[in-house]
Short mmCIF file of N, CA and C in Angstrom, two decimals:
data_model
loop_
_atom_site.label_atom_id
_atom_site.label_comp_id
_atom_site.label_asym_id
_atom_site.label_seq_id
_atom_site.Cartn_x
_atom_site.Cartn_y
_atom_site.Cartn_z
N MET A 1 6.99 36.70 16.05
CA MET A 1 5.99 35.71 16.38
C MET A 1 5.18 35.34 15.14
N LYS A 2 4.85 36.35 14.34
CA LYS A 2 4.07 36.12 13.13
C LYS A 2 4.81 35.19 12.17
N TYR A 3 6.12 35.37 12.03
CA TYR A 3 6.91 34.54 11.14
C TYR A 3 7.04 33.10 11.68
N LEU A 4 7.15 32.98 12.98
CA LEU A 4 7.24 31.66 13.60
C LEU A 4 5.95 30.87 13.37
N LEU A 5 4.82 31.51 13.56
CA LEU A 5 3.53 30.87 13.34
C LEU A 5 3.38 30.47 11.87
N THR A 6 3.77 31.33 10.96
CA THR A 6 3.70 31.03 9.53
C THR A 6 4.59 29.84 9.19
N ALA A 7 5.79 29.83 9.73
CA ALA A 7 6.72 28.73 9.47
C ALA A 7 6.17 27.41 10.02
N LEU A 8 5.60 27.42 11.22
CA LEU A 8 5.02 26.21 11.80
C LEU A 8 3.85 25.69 10.97
N LEU A 9 2.99 26.60 10.51
CA LEU A 9 1.86 26.19 9.68
C LEU A 9 2.32 25.63 8.34
N LEU A 10 3.34 26.22 7.75
CA LEU A 10 3.89 25.73 6.49
C LEU A 10 4.50 24.35 6.68
N PHE A 11 5.26 24.15 7.74
CA PHE A 11 5.86 22.85 8.04
C PHE A 11 4.78 21.80 8.23
N ASP A 12 3.74 22.13 8.97
CA ASP A 12 2.63 21.19 9.20
C ASP A 12 1.95 20.82 7.89
N PHE A 13 1.74 21.78 7.01
CA PHE A 13 1.12 21.53 5.71
C PHE A 13 1.98 20.59 4.87
N VAL A 14 3.28 20.85 4.81
CA VAL A 14 4.18 20.01 4.02
C VAL A 14 4.24 18.61 4.60
N ALA A 15 4.35 18.49 5.91
CA ALA A 15 4.42 17.17 6.55
C ALA A 15 3.13 16.39 6.35
N THR A 16 2.01 17.05 6.42
CA THR A 16 0.72 16.39 6.27
C THR A 16 0.48 15.95 4.83
N ASN A 17 0.94 16.73 3.86
CA ASN A 17 0.64 16.47 2.47
C ASN A 17 1.79 15.82 1.70
N ALA A 18 2.87 15.47 2.37
CA ALA A 18 3.98 14.81 1.72
C ALA A 18 3.55 13.42 1.26
N GLN A 19 4.04 13.02 0.12
CA GLN A 19 3.69 11.70 -0.39
C GLN A 19 4.32 10.62 0.49
N ASN A 20 3.53 9.64 0.83
CA ASN A 20 4.00 8.50 1.60
C ASN A 20 4.77 7.59 0.65
N LYS A 21 5.85 6.97 1.10
CA LYS A 21 6.66 6.11 0.24
C LYS A 21 5.94 4.83 -0.16
N ILE A 22 4.84 4.50 0.51
CA ILE A 22 4.04 3.34 0.12
C ILE A 22 3.23 3.67 -1.14
N ASP A 23 2.90 4.95 -1.34
CA ASP A 23 2.12 5.37 -2.51
C ASP A 23 2.78 4.90 -3.80
N GLY A 24 1.94 4.53 -4.76
CA GLY A 24 2.47 4.23 -6.08
C GLY A 24 2.12 2.85 -6.57
N ASN A 25 2.79 2.46 -7.64
CA ASN A 25 2.56 1.18 -8.29
C ASN A 25 3.65 0.19 -7.90
N TRP A 26 3.23 -1.02 -7.57
CA TRP A 26 4.12 -2.08 -7.09
C TRP A 26 3.82 -3.38 -7.83
N LYS A 27 4.87 -4.16 -8.15
CA LYS A 27 4.70 -5.42 -8.87
C LYS A 27 5.34 -6.56 -8.10
N GLY A 28 4.74 -7.73 -8.25
CA GLY A 28 5.32 -8.93 -7.65
C GLY A 28 4.71 -10.18 -8.25
N THR A 29 5.16 -11.31 -7.75
CA THR A 29 4.63 -12.60 -8.16
C THR A 29 4.21 -13.35 -6.91
N THR A 30 3.01 -13.90 -6.94
CA THR A 30 2.51 -14.64 -5.79
C THR A 30 2.24 -16.09 -6.18
N GLU A 31 2.38 -16.95 -5.22
CA GLU A 31 2.14 -18.38 -5.43
C GLU A 31 0.70 -18.73 -5.05
N SER A 32 0.12 -19.64 -5.79
CA SER A 32 -1.22 -20.14 -5.50
C SER A 32 -1.22 -21.65 -5.73
N PRO A 33 -2.27 -22.33 -5.31
CA PRO A 33 -2.35 -23.77 -5.59
C PRO A 33 -2.30 -24.09 -7.09
N ASN A 34 -2.66 -23.12 -7.92
CA ASN A 34 -2.65 -23.30 -9.38
C ASN A 34 -1.40 -22.73 -10.04
N GLY A 35 -0.38 -22.41 -9.24
CA GLY A 35 0.86 -21.87 -9.80
C GLY A 35 1.04 -20.40 -9.50
N ALA A 36 2.16 -19.87 -9.94
CA ALA A 36 2.52 -18.47 -9.71
C ALA A 36 1.81 -17.56 -10.71
N PHE A 37 1.48 -16.34 -10.25
CA PHE A 37 0.93 -15.34 -11.15
C PHE A 37 1.34 -13.95 -10.68
N GLU A 38 1.37 -13.00 -11.63
CA GLU A 38 1.79 -11.64 -11.35
C GLU A 38 0.68 -10.85 -10.67
N VAL A 39 1.08 -10.01 -9.72
CA VAL A 39 0.16 -9.08 -9.06
C VAL A 39 0.70 -7.67 -9.23
N ASN A 40 -0.20 -6.73 -9.48
CA ASN A 40 0.16 -5.32 -9.63
C ASN A 40 -0.73 -4.51 -8.70
N TYR A 41 -0.09 -3.85 -7.73
CA TYR A 41 -0.81 -3.03 -6.77
C TYR A 41 -0.66 -1.56 -7.09
N THR A 42 -1.71 -0.81 -6.80
CA THR A 42 -1.64 0.64 -6.76
C THR A 42 -2.08 1.04 -5.36
N PHE A 43 -1.16 1.62 -4.58
CA PHE A 43 -1.43 2.04 -3.21
C PHE A 43 -1.54 3.56 -3.14
N LYS A 44 -2.45 4.03 -2.31
CA LYS A 44 -2.58 5.46 -2.02
C LYS A 44 -2.84 5.62 -0.53
N VAL A 45 -1.96 6.35 0.15
CA VAL A 45 -2.09 6.60 1.58
C VAL A 45 -2.69 7.99 1.79
N VAL A 46 -3.75 8.05 2.60
CA VAL A 46 -4.37 9.31 3.00
C VAL A 46 -4.46 9.28 4.51
N LYS A 47 -3.62 10.11 5.16
CA LYS A 47 -3.48 10.11 6.62
C LYS A 47 -3.10 8.72 7.09
N ASP A 48 -3.96 8.01 7.81
CA ASP A 48 -3.62 6.66 8.27
C ASP A 48 -4.45 5.59 7.56
N SER A 49 -5.03 5.95 6.40
CA SER A 49 -5.82 5.01 5.61
C SER A 49 -5.07 4.60 4.35
N LEU A 50 -5.21 3.34 3.99
CA LEU A 50 -4.62 2.82 2.76
C LEU A 50 -5.75 2.49 1.79
N MET A 51 -5.66 3.03 0.60
CA MET A 51 -6.63 2.76 -0.46
C MET A 51 -5.88 2.23 -1.66
N GLY A 52 -6.61 1.67 -2.60
CA GLY A 52 -5.98 1.21 -3.82
C GLY A 52 -6.65 0.00 -4.41
N VAL A 53 -5.93 -0.60 -5.37
CA VAL A 53 -6.44 -1.78 -6.07
C VAL A 53 -5.29 -2.75 -6.30
N VAL A 54 -5.65 -4.00 -6.54
CA VAL A 54 -4.71 -5.01 -6.99
C VAL A 54 -5.24 -5.58 -8.30
N ASN A 55 -4.36 -5.68 -9.28
CA ASN A 55 -4.71 -6.26 -10.58
C ASN A 55 -3.98 -7.59 -10.72
N THR A 56 -4.74 -8.61 -11.11
CA THR A 56 -4.17 -9.94 -11.37
C THR A 56 -4.77 -10.46 -12.67
N LYS A 57 -4.38 -11.65 -13.05
CA LYS A 57 -4.97 -12.26 -14.24
C LYS A 57 -6.46 -12.54 -14.05
N PHE A 58 -6.92 -12.45 -12.80
CA PHE A 58 -8.33 -12.68 -12.49
C PHE A 58 -9.16 -11.40 -12.49
N GLY A 59 -8.51 -10.26 -12.65
CA GLY A 59 -9.21 -8.98 -12.68
C GLY A 59 -8.69 -8.02 -11.62
N GLU A 60 -9.43 -6.93 -11.45
CA GLU A 60 -9.06 -5.87 -10.51
C GLU A 60 -9.94 -5.94 -9.27
N LEU A 61 -9.31 -5.84 -8.10
CA LEU A 61 -10.03 -5.86 -6.84
C LEU A 61 -9.62 -4.65 -6.00
N ALA A 62 -10.59 -4.03 -5.34
CA ALA A 62 -10.31 -2.89 -4.47
C ALA A 62 -9.79 -3.37 -3.11
N LEU A 63 -8.86 -2.61 -2.55
CA LEU A 63 -8.40 -2.88 -1.19
C LEU A 63 -9.49 -2.39 -0.24
N GLU A 64 -9.71 -3.13 0.83
CA GLU A 64 -10.72 -2.79 1.82
C GLU A 64 -10.07 -2.68 3.20
N ASN A 65 -10.65 -1.86 4.05
CA ASN A 65 -10.22 -1.72 5.45
C ASN A 65 -8.73 -1.43 5.59
N GLY A 66 -8.18 -0.64 4.68
CA GLY A 66 -6.75 -0.35 4.69
C GLY A 66 -6.34 0.62 5.79
N LYS A 67 -5.30 0.26 6.51
CA LYS A 67 -4.75 1.09 7.59
C LYS A 67 -3.24 1.16 7.43
N VAL A 68 -2.66 2.31 7.81
CA VAL A 68 -1.22 2.52 7.76
C VAL A 68 -0.75 3.00 9.12
N ASN A 69 0.37 2.44 9.57
CA ASN A 69 1.01 2.87 10.81
C ASN A 69 2.51 2.91 10.55
N GLY A 70 3.00 4.08 10.15
CA GLY A 70 4.42 4.20 9.80
C GLY A 70 4.71 3.43 8.53
N LYS A 71 5.64 2.48 8.61
CA LYS A 71 6.00 1.65 7.46
C LYS A 71 5.18 0.37 7.38
N SER A 72 4.34 0.12 8.37
CA SER A 72 3.50 -1.07 8.39
C SER A 72 2.09 -0.72 7.94
N PHE A 73 1.42 -1.68 7.32
CA PHE A 73 0.06 -1.45 6.87
C PHE A 73 -0.71 -2.77 6.82
N SER A 74 -2.02 -2.65 6.69
CA SER A 74 -2.88 -3.83 6.57
C SER A 74 -4.06 -3.47 5.68
N TYR A 75 -4.65 -4.51 5.08
CA TYR A 75 -5.83 -4.35 4.23
C TYR A 75 -6.43 -5.73 4.01
N SER A 76 -7.59 -5.76 3.39
CA SER A 76 -8.19 -7.03 3.01
C SER A 76 -8.68 -6.93 1.56
N ILE A 77 -8.84 -8.09 0.96
CA ILE A 77 -9.37 -8.20 -0.40
C ILE A 77 -10.49 -9.23 -0.36
N SER A 78 -11.62 -8.89 -0.97
CA SER A 78 -12.77 -9.79 -0.98
C SER A 78 -13.09 -10.22 -2.41
N PHE A 79 -13.35 -11.52 -2.57
CA PHE A 79 -13.82 -12.06 -3.84
C PHE A 79 -14.49 -13.40 -3.58
N ASN A 80 -15.47 -13.73 -4.41
CA ASN A 80 -16.21 -14.98 -4.27
C ASN A 80 -16.67 -15.23 -2.84
N GLN A 81 -17.17 -14.20 -2.19
CA GLN A 81 -17.67 -14.27 -0.81
C GLN A 81 -16.60 -14.70 0.19
N THR A 82 -15.34 -14.46 -0.15
CA THR A 82 -14.21 -14.77 0.73
C THR A 82 -13.41 -13.49 0.93
N SER A 83 -12.95 -13.27 2.15
CA SER A 83 -12.10 -12.12 2.45
C SER A 83 -10.75 -12.62 2.94
N ILE A 84 -9.68 -12.08 2.36
CA ILE A 84 -8.32 -12.43 2.77
C ILE A 84 -7.68 -11.20 3.39
N ASN A 85 -7.16 -11.34 4.60
CA ASN A 85 -6.49 -10.24 5.31
C ASN A 85 -4.99 -10.27 5.03
N PHE A 86 -4.45 -9.09 4.78
CA PHE A 86 -3.03 -8.94 4.49
C PHE A 86 -2.39 -7.98 5.49
N THR A 87 -1.12 -8.20 5.76
CA THR A 87 -0.29 -7.21 6.44
C THR A 87 0.89 -6.93 5.52
N GLY A 88 1.48 -5.78 5.69
CA GLY A 88 2.62 -5.44 4.85
C GLY A 88 3.56 -4.50 5.56
N VAL A 89 4.77 -4.42 5.02
CA VAL A 89 5.77 -3.51 5.56
C VAL A 89 6.61 -2.97 4.41
N LEU A 90 6.86 -1.67 4.46
CA LEU A 90 7.76 -1.02 3.51
C LEU A 90 9.18 -1.31 4.00
N VAL A 91 9.89 -2.18 3.29
CA VAL A 91 11.23 -2.59 3.70
C VAL A 91 12.26 -1.55 3.29
N SER A 92 12.08 -0.98 2.09
CA SER A 92 12.94 0.08 1.58
C SER A 92 12.12 0.91 0.60
N ASP A 93 12.73 1.94 0.02
CA ASP A 93 11.99 2.80 -0.91
C ASP A 93 11.47 2.03 -2.12
N ASP A 94 12.07 0.87 -2.43
CA ASP A 94 11.65 0.12 -3.61
C ASP A 94 11.28 -1.33 -3.32
N LYS A 95 10.97 -1.65 -2.03
CA LYS A 95 10.60 -3.02 -1.69
C LYS A 95 9.55 -3.05 -0.58
N ILE A 96 8.48 -3.79 -0.83
CA ILE A 96 7.41 -4.04 0.14
C ILE A 96 7.25 -5.56 0.26
N VAL A 97 6.98 -6.02 1.47
CA VAL A 97 6.66 -7.43 1.69
C VAL A 97 5.26 -7.50 2.28
N THR A 98 4.38 -8.27 1.63
CA THR A 98 3.03 -8.49 2.14
C THR A 98 2.90 -9.94 2.59
N LYS A 99 2.04 -10.17 3.58
CA LYS A 99 1.82 -11.52 4.10
C LYS A 99 0.33 -11.74 4.29
N ASN A 100 -0.08 -12.99 4.08
CA ASN A 100 -1.43 -13.42 4.41
C ASN A 100 -1.35 -14.87 4.84
N GLU A 101 -2.48 -15.48 5.10
CA GLU A 101 -2.49 -16.86 5.61
C GLU A 101 -1.89 -17.86 4.63
N ARG A 102 -1.76 -17.46 3.37
CA ARG A 102 -1.23 -18.37 2.35
C ARG A 102 0.25 -18.17 2.05
N GLY A 103 0.85 -17.15 2.64
CA GLY A 103 2.27 -16.94 2.40
C GLY A 103 2.67 -15.48 2.31
N GLU A 104 3.81 -15.26 1.70
CA GLU A 104 4.45 -13.95 1.64
C GLU A 104 4.74 -13.60 0.18
N THR A 105 4.59 -12.31 -0.14
CA THR A 105 4.89 -11.81 -1.48
C THR A 105 5.78 -10.59 -1.38
N THR A 106 6.84 -10.56 -2.16
CA THR A 106 7.71 -9.40 -2.24
C THR A 106 7.30 -8.57 -3.45
N LEU A 107 7.10 -7.29 -3.22
CA LEU A 107 6.72 -6.35 -4.27
C LEU A 107 7.86 -5.38 -4.51
N ALA A 108 8.08 -5.05 -5.77
CA ALA A 108 9.10 -4.07 -6.16
C ALA A 108 8.39 -2.85 -6.73
N LYS A 109 8.95 -1.67 -6.48
CA LYS A 109 8.39 -0.43 -7.02
C LYS A 109 8.39 -0.55 -8.54
N ALA A 110 7.24 -0.33 -9.16
CA ALA A 110 7.12 -0.44 -10.61
C ALA A 110 7.75 0.78 -11.27
N LYS A 111 8.43 0.53 -12.35
CA LYS A 111 9.03 1.62 -13.14
C LYS A 111 7.94 2.24 -14.00
N ASN A 112 7.80 3.55 -13.93
CA ASN A 112 6.75 4.21 -14.71
C ASN A 112 7.23 4.62 -16.06
#
């Protein structure tokens, strides 16, 4: 019984602390009324929360209200007194697709 309890606790620890495949650096190109520009995301999943930043030619912005549910996630970005809501899905280990009211962006896992 002692070994079974130890094994269950170890499994729970590993499952809880395993890195989520959404974690990491992601790159893509997004379209805007002023043309296309590169976006670089850094995502970090903690339990069911998504944290991180997005870097663009306009600067770095923190992700807000980030939530994760399996391979799906959502967050918002605020700038100039405007908030844009995003949804996303981990399509594969090296591909994420994000969507907002202005369109869709495909992100690829960045090579470190």
